[in-house]
Tab-separated table of C-alpha atoms and ligand atoms in Angstrom:
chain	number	residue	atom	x	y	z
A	1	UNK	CA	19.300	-18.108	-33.820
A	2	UNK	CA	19.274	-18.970	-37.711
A	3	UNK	CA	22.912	-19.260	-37.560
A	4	UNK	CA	22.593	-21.415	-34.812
A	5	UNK	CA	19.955	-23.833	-36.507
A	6	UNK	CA	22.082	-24.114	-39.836
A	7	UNK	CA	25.268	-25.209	-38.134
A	8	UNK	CA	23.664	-27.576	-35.836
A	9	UNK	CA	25.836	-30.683	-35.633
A	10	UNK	CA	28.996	-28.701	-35.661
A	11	UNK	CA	30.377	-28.625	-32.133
A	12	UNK	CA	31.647	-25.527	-32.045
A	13	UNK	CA	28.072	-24.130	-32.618
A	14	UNK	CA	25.629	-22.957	-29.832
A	15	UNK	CA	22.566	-25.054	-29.288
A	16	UNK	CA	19.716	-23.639	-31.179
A	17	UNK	CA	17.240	-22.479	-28.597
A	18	UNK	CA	13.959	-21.050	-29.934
A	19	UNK	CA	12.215	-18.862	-27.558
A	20	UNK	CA	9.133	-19.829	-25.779
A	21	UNK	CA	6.038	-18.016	-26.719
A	22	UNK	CA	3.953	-18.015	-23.915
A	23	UNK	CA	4.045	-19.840	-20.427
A	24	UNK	CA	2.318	-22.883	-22.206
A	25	UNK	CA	4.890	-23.709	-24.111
A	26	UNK	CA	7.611	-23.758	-21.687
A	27	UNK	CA	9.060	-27.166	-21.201
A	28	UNK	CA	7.608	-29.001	-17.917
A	29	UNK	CA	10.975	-30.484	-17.114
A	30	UNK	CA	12.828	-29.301	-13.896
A	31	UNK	CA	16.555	-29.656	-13.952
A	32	UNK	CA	16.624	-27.776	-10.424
A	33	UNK	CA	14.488	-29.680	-8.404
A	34	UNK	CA	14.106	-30.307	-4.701
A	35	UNK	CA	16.906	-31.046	-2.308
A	36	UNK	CA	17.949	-27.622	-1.634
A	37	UNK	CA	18.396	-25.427	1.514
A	38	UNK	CA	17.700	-21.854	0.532
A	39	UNK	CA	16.193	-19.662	2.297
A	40	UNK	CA	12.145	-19.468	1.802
A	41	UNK	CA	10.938	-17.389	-1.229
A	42	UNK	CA	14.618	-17.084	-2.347
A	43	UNK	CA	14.848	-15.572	-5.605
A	44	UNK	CA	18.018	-16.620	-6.489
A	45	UNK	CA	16.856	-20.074	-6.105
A	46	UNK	CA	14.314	-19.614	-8.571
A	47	UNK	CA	17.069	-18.070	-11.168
A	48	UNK	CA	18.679	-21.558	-11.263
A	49	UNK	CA	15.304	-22.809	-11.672
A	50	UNK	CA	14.345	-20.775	-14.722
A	51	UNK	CA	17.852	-21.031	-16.501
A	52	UNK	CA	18.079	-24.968	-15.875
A	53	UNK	CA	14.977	-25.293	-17.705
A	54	UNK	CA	15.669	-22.823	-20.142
A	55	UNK	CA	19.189	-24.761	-21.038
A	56	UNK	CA	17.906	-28.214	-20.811
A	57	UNK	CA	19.741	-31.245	-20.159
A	58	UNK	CA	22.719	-30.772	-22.603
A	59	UNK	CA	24.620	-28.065	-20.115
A	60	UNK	CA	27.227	-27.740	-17.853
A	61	UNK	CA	26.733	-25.754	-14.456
A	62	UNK	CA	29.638	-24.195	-12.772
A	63	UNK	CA	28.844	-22.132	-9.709
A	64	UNK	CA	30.897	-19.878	-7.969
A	65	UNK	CA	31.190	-19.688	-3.984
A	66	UNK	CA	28.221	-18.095	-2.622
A	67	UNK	CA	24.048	-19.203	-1.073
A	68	UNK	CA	23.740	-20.801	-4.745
A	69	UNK	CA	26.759	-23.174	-4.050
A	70	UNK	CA	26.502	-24.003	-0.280
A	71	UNK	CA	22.621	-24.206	-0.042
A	72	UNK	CA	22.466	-26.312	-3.057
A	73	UNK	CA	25.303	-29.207	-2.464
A	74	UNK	CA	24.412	-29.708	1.054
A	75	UNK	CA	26.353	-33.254	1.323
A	76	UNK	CA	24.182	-35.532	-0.183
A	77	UNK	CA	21.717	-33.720	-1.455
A	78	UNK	CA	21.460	-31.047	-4.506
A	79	UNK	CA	18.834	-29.977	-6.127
A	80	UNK	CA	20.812	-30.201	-9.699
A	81	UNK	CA	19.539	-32.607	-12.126
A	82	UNK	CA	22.299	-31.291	-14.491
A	83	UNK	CA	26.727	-32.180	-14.481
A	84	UNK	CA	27.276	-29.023	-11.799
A	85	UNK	CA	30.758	-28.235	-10.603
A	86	UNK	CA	31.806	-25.451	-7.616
A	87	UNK	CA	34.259	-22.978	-8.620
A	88	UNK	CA	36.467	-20.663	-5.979
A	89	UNK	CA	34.383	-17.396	-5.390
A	90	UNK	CA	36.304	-14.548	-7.929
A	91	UNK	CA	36.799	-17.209	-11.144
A	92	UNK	CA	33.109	-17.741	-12.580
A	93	UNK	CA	35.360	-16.444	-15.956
A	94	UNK	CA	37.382	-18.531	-15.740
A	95	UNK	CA	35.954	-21.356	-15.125
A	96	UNK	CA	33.429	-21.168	-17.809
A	97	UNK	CA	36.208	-20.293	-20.566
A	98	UNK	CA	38.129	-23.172	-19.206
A	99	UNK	CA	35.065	-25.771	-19.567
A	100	UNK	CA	34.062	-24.380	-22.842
A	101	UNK	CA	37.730	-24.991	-24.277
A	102	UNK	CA	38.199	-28.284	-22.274
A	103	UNK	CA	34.780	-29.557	-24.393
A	104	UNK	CA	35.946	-28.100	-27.226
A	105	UNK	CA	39.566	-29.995	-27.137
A	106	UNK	CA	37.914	-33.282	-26.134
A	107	UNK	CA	35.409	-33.294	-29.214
A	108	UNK	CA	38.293	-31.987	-31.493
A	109	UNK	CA	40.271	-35.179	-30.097
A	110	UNK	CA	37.276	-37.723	-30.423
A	111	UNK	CA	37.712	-38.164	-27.005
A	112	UNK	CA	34.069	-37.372	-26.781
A	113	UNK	CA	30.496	-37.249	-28.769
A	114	UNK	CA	30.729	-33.891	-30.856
A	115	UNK	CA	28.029	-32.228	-29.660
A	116	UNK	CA	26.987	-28.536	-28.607
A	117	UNK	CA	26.399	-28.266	-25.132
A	118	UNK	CA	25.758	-25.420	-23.107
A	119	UNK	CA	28.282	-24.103	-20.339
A	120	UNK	CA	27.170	-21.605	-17.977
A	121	UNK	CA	29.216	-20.429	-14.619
A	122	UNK	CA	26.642	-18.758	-12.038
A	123	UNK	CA	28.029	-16.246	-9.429
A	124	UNK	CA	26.902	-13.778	-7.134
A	125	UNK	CA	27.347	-10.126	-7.057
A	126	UNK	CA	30.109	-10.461	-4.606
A	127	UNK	CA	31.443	-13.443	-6.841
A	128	UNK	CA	30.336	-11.298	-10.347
A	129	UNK	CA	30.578	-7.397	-9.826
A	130	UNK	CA	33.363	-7.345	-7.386
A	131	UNK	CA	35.741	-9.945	-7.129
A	132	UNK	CA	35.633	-11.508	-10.368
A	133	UNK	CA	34.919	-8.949	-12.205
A	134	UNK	CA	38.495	-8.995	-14.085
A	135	UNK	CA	37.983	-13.033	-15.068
A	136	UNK	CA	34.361	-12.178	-16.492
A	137	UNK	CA	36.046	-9.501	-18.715
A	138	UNK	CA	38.437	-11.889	-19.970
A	139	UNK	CA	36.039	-14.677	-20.432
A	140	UNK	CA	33.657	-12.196	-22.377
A	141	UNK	CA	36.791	-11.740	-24.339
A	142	UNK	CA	37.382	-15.142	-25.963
A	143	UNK	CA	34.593	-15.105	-28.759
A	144	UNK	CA	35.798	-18.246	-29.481
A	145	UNK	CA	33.886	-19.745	-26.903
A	146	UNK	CA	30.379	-20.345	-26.458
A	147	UNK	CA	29.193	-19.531	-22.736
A	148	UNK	CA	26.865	-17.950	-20.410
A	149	UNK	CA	27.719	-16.006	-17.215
A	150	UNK	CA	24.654	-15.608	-15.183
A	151	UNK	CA	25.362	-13.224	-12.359
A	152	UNK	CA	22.899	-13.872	-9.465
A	153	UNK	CA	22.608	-10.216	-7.661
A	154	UNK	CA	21.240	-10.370	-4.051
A	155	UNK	CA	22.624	-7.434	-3.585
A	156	UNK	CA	25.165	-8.127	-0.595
A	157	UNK	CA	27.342	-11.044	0.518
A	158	UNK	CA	24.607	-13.049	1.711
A	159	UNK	CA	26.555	-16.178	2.261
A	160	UNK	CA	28.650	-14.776	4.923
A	161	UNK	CA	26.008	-12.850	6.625
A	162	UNK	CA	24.607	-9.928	4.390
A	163	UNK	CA	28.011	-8.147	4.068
A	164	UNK	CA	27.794	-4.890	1.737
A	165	UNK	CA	28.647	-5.384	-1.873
A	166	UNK	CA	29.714	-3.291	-5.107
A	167	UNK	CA	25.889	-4.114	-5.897
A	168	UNK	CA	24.273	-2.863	-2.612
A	169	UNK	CA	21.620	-0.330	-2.973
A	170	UNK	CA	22.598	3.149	-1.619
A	171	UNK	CA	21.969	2.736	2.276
A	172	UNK	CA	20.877	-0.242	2.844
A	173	UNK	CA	21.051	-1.928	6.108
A	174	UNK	CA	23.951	-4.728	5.810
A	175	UNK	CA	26.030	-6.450	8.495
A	176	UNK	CA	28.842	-3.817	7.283
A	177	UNK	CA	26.462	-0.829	7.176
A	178	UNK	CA	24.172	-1.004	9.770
A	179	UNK	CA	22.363	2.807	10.428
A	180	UNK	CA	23.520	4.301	13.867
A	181	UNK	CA	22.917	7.311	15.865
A	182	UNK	CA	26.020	9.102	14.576
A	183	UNK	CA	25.553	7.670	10.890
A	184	UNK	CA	22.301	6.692	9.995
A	185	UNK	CA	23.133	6.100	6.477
A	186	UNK	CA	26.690	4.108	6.478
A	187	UNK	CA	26.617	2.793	2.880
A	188	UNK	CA	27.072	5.854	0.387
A	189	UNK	CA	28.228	4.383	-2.574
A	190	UNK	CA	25.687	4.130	-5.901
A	191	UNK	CA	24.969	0.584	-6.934
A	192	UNK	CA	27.689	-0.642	-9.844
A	193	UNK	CA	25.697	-1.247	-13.236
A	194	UNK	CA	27.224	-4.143	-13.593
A	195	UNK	CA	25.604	-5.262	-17.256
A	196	UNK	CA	25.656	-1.831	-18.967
A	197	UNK	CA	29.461	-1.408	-18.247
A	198	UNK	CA	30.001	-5.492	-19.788
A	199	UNK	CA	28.562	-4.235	-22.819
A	200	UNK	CA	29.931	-1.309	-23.207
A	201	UNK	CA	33.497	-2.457	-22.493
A	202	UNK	CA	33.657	-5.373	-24.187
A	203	UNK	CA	31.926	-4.704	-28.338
A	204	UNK	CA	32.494	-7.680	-29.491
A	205	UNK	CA	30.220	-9.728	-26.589
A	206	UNK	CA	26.967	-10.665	-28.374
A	207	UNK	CA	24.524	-10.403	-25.850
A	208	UNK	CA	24.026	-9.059	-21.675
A	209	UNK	CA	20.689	-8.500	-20.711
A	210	UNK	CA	19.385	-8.278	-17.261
A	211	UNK	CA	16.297	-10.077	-15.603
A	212	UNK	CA	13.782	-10.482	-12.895
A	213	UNK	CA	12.945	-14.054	-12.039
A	214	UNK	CA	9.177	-12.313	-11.218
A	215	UNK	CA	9.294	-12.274	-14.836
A	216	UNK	CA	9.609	-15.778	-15.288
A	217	UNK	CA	9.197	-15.633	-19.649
A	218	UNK	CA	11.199	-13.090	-20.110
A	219	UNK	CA	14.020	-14.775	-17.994
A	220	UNK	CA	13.809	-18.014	-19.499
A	221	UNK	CA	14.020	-16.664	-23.203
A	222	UNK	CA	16.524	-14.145	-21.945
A	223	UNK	CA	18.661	-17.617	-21.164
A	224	UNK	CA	17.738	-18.814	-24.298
A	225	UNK	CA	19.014	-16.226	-26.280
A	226	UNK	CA	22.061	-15.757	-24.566
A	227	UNK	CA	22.992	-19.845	-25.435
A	228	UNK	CA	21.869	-19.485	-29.074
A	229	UNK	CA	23.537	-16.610	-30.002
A	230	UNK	CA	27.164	-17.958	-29.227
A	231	UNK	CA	30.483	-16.577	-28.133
A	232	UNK	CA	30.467	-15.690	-24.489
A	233	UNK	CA	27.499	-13.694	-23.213
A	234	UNK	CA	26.255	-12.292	-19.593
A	235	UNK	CA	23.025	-12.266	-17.330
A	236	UNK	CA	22.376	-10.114	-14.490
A	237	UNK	CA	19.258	-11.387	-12.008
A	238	UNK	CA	17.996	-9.053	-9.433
A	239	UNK	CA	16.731	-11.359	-7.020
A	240	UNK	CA	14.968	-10.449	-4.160
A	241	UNK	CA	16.352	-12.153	-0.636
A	242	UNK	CA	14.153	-12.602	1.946
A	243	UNK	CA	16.638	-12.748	4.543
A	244	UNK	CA	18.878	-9.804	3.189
A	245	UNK	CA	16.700	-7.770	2.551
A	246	UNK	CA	14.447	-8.335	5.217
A	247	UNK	CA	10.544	-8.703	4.376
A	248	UNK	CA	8.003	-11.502	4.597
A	249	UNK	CA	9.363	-14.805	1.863
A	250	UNK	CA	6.035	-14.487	0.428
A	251	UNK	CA	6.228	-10.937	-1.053
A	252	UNK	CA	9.627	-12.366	-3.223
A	253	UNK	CA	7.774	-11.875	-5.935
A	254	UNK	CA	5.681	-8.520	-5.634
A	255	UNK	CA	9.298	-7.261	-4.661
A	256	UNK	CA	10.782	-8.297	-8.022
A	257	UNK	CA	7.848	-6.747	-9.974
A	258	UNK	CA	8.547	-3.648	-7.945
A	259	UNK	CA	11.936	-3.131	-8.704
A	260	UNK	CA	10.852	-2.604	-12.439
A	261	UNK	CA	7.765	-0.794	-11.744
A	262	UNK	CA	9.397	1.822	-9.861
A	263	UNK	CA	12.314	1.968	-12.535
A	264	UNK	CA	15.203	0.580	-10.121
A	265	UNK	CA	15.817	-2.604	-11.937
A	266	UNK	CA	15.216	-1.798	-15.935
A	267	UNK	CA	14.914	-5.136	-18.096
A	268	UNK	CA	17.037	-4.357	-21.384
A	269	UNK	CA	19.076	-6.572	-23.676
A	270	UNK	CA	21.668	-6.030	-25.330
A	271	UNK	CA	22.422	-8.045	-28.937
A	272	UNK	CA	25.090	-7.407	-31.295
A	273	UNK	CA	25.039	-3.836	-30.439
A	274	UNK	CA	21.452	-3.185	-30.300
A	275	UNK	CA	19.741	-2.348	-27.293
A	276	UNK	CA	16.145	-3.243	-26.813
A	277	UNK	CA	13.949	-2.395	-23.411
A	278	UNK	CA	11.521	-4.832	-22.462
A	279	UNK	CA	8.115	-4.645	-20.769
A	280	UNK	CA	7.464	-2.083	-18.033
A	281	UNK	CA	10.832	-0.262	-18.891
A	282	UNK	CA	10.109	-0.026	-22.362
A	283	UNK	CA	7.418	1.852	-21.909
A	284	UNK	CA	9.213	4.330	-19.022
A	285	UNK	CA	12.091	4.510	-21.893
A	286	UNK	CA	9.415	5.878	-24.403
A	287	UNK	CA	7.259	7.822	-22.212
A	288	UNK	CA	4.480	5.997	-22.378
A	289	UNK	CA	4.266	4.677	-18.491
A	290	UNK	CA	4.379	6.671	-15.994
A	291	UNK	CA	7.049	4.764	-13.003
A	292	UNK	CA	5.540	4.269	-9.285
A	293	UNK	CA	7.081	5.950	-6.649
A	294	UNK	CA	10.586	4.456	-5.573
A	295	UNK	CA	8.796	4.491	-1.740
A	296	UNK	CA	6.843	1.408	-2.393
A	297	UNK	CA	9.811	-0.655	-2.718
A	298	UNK	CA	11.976	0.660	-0.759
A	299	UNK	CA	9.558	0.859	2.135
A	300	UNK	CA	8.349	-2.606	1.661
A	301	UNK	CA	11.897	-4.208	2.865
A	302	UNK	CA	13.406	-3.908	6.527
A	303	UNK	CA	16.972	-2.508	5.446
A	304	UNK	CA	15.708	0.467	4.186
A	305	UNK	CA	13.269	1.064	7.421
A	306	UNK	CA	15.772	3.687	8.407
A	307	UNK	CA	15.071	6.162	5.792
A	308	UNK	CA	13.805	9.187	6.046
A	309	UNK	CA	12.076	11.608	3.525
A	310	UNK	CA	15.422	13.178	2.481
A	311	UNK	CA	16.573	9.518	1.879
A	312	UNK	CA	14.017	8.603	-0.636
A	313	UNK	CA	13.723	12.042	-2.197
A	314	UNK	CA	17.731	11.235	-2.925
A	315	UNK	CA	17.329	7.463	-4.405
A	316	UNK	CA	13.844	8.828	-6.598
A	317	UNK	CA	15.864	11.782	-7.922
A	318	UNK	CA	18.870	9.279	-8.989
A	319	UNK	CA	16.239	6.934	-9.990
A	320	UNK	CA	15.040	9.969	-12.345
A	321	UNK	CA	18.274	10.758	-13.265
A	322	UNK	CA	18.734	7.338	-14.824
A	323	UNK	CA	15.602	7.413	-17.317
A	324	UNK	CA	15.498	11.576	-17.787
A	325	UNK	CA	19.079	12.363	-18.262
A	326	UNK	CA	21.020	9.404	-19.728
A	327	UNK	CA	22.150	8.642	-22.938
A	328	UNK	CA	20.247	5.286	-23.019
A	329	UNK	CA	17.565	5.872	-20.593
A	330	UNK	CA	17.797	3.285	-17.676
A	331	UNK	CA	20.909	1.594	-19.147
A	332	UNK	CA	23.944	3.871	-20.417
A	333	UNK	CA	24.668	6.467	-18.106
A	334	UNK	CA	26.294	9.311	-20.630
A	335	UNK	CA	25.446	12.507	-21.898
A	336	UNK	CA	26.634	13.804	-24.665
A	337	UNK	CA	28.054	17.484	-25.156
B	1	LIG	C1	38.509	-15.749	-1.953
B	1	LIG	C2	37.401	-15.919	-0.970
B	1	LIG	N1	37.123	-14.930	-0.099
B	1	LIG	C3	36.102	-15.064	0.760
B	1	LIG	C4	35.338	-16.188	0.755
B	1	LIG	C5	34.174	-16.343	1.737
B	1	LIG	N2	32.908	-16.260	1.090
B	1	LIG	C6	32.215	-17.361	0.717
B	1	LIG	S1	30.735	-17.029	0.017
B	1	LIG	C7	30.988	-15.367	0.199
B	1	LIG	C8	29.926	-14.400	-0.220
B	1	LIG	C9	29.747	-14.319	-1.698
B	1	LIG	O1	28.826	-13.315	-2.025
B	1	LIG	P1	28.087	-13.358	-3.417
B	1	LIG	O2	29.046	-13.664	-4.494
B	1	LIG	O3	27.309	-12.104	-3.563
B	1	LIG	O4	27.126	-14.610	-3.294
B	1	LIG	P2	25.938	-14.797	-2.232
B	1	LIG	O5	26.564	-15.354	-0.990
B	1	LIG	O6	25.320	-13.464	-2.027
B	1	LIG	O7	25.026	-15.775	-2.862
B	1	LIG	C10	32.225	-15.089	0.808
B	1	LIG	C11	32.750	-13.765	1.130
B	1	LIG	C12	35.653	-17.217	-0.182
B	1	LIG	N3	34.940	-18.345	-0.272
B	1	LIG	N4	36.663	-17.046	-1.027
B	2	LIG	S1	20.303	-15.491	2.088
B	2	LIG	FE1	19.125	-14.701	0.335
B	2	LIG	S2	20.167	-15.465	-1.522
B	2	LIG	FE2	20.892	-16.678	0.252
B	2	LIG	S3	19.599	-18.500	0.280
B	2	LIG	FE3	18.662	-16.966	1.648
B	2	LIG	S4	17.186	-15.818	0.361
B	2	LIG	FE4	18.581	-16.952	-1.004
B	3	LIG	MG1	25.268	-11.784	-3.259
């Protein structure tokens, strides 16, 4: 952030971003407003609302194919106060490292006001953790670059119709998985932790963390750091989806606070090598919370209604697993010999 703050005017500087201490000093201004089509009490939604008004009106949006690109630029209506641009489904990379060294040439050739401004490519977790996984990695890459990747994670393909993703919880109920007499659970695989392995793979990234919109501070500052810190940096949102994950729209954000309470979704960021737990999870990380049961989230959403005991014994005793046994608990899943 200091960095930041002495090299302001040079364009090849982040923005300097201070955090926001405390929800009254949050800026007012929306630069996600009304005029989308989302589904009620989608979370994702409220993602783009949070980092819009962290980033302020000096940024560039580029969003990948998904519910955050087709219920948002409806024809003739969009929600974005903010320059926003759709990019093809696997290249939120891309895209981003592209704008960022577009800006960069046009302020280098006067062809433009040298200013910092922010660029940050949104995709999904069909978009992020599976098929553009590879041009993330190479965006994360160019440290040359100042840019934000926020990966939206609704866990499926919800665009399409709910479709199973590298990101789906273990058995849950999708379009491609759907629980049957012969098979009641169809979906076997462990959710990919998406954030931990960007970090880990790529050392000279400054900055992943991961998020909850239900914790609305901590996501906006989360943005905020990411943008000040510079070089290309990652977000990952869990975002509750009403219509995905079947429950009530008004329970979006119990659901969110659930996730951490009950240890599935640990809030953690990772700067220049350090990691740091936040909230709820650092306290489960330092023994000093007790986590709730995994059962009241997972029995609070439709696509897990098929589960039986067995089913949620298995995801608690992972869900153990992940703050008893790791290296980092909740985030790095190693052990060493
Ligand atoms: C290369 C390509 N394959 C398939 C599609 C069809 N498609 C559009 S949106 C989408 C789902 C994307 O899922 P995700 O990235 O998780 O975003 P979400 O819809 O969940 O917001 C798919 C498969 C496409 N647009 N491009
Ligand atoms: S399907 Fe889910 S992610 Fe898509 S708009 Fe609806 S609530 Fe949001
Ligand atoms: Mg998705």
């Amino acid at each position: 952030m200091q960095e930041a703050k002495e090299n302001a005017g040079d364009f090849t500087s982040p923005q300097a971003l201070d955090p926001w201490k405390g929800i009254k000093k949050v800026a007012r201004e929306e630069y996600f407003t009304s005029g989308h089509r989302t589904c009620q009490g989608c979370e994702s939604a409220q993602v783009m609302r949070l980092m819009a008004k962290a980033a302020g009106p000096r940024t560039i949006v580029l969003g990948a194919t998904g519910c955050m690109y087709v219920a948002n630029t409806t024809y003739y209506s969009t929600p974005w106060v903010l320059p926003w641009m759709h990019t093809q489904l696997g290249s939120a990379g891309s895209a981003a490292t592209g704008t960022a060294a577009a800006l960069r040439a046009l302020m280098r050739k006067g062809k433009m006001n040298k200013e910092p401004i922010n660029v940050i490519a949104v995709c999904g977790d069909g978009g992020g953790a599976d098929m553009g996984l590879s041009a993330i990695s190479a965006a994360l890459l160019h440290t040359q670059y100042n840019l934000l990747i926020v990966m939206y994670d609704n866990e499926s393909y919800a665009n399409t119709d709910i479709q199973v993703s590298g990101s789906s919880p273990y058995g849950a109920n999708t379009s491609f998985s759907p629980p049957g007499k012969a098979h009641r659970i169809m979906h076997k695989r462990w959710k990919k932790n998406t954030a931990a392995m960007l970090a880990v793979g790529h050392t000279e990234c400054r900055y992943v963390a991961t998020v909850v919109s239900s914790n609305a501070i901590d996501t906006l500052n989360k943005v905020r750091r990411a943008l000040s810190i510079g070089g290309p940096t990652f977000i990952h949102a869990l975002d509750p989806c009403p219509k995905g994950w079947d429950y009530d729209p008004k329970y979006s954000h119990e659901i969110g606070e659930l996730a951490v309470e009950t240890g599935i979704w640990p809030l953690y960021e990772i700067a220049d090598r350090k990691l740091k737990m936040y909230g709820r999870s650092q306290r489960f990380a330092s023994g000093t919370a007790k986590r709730k049961p995994v059962e009241e989230y997972l029995l609070r959403q439709g696509r897990f209604a098929h589960f039986t005991k067995e089913d949620i014994a298995y995801v608690q005793a992972k869900t153990d697993e992940m703050w008893e046994k790791w290296l980092l608990p909740g985030a790095i899943a190693l052990s060493a010999v």
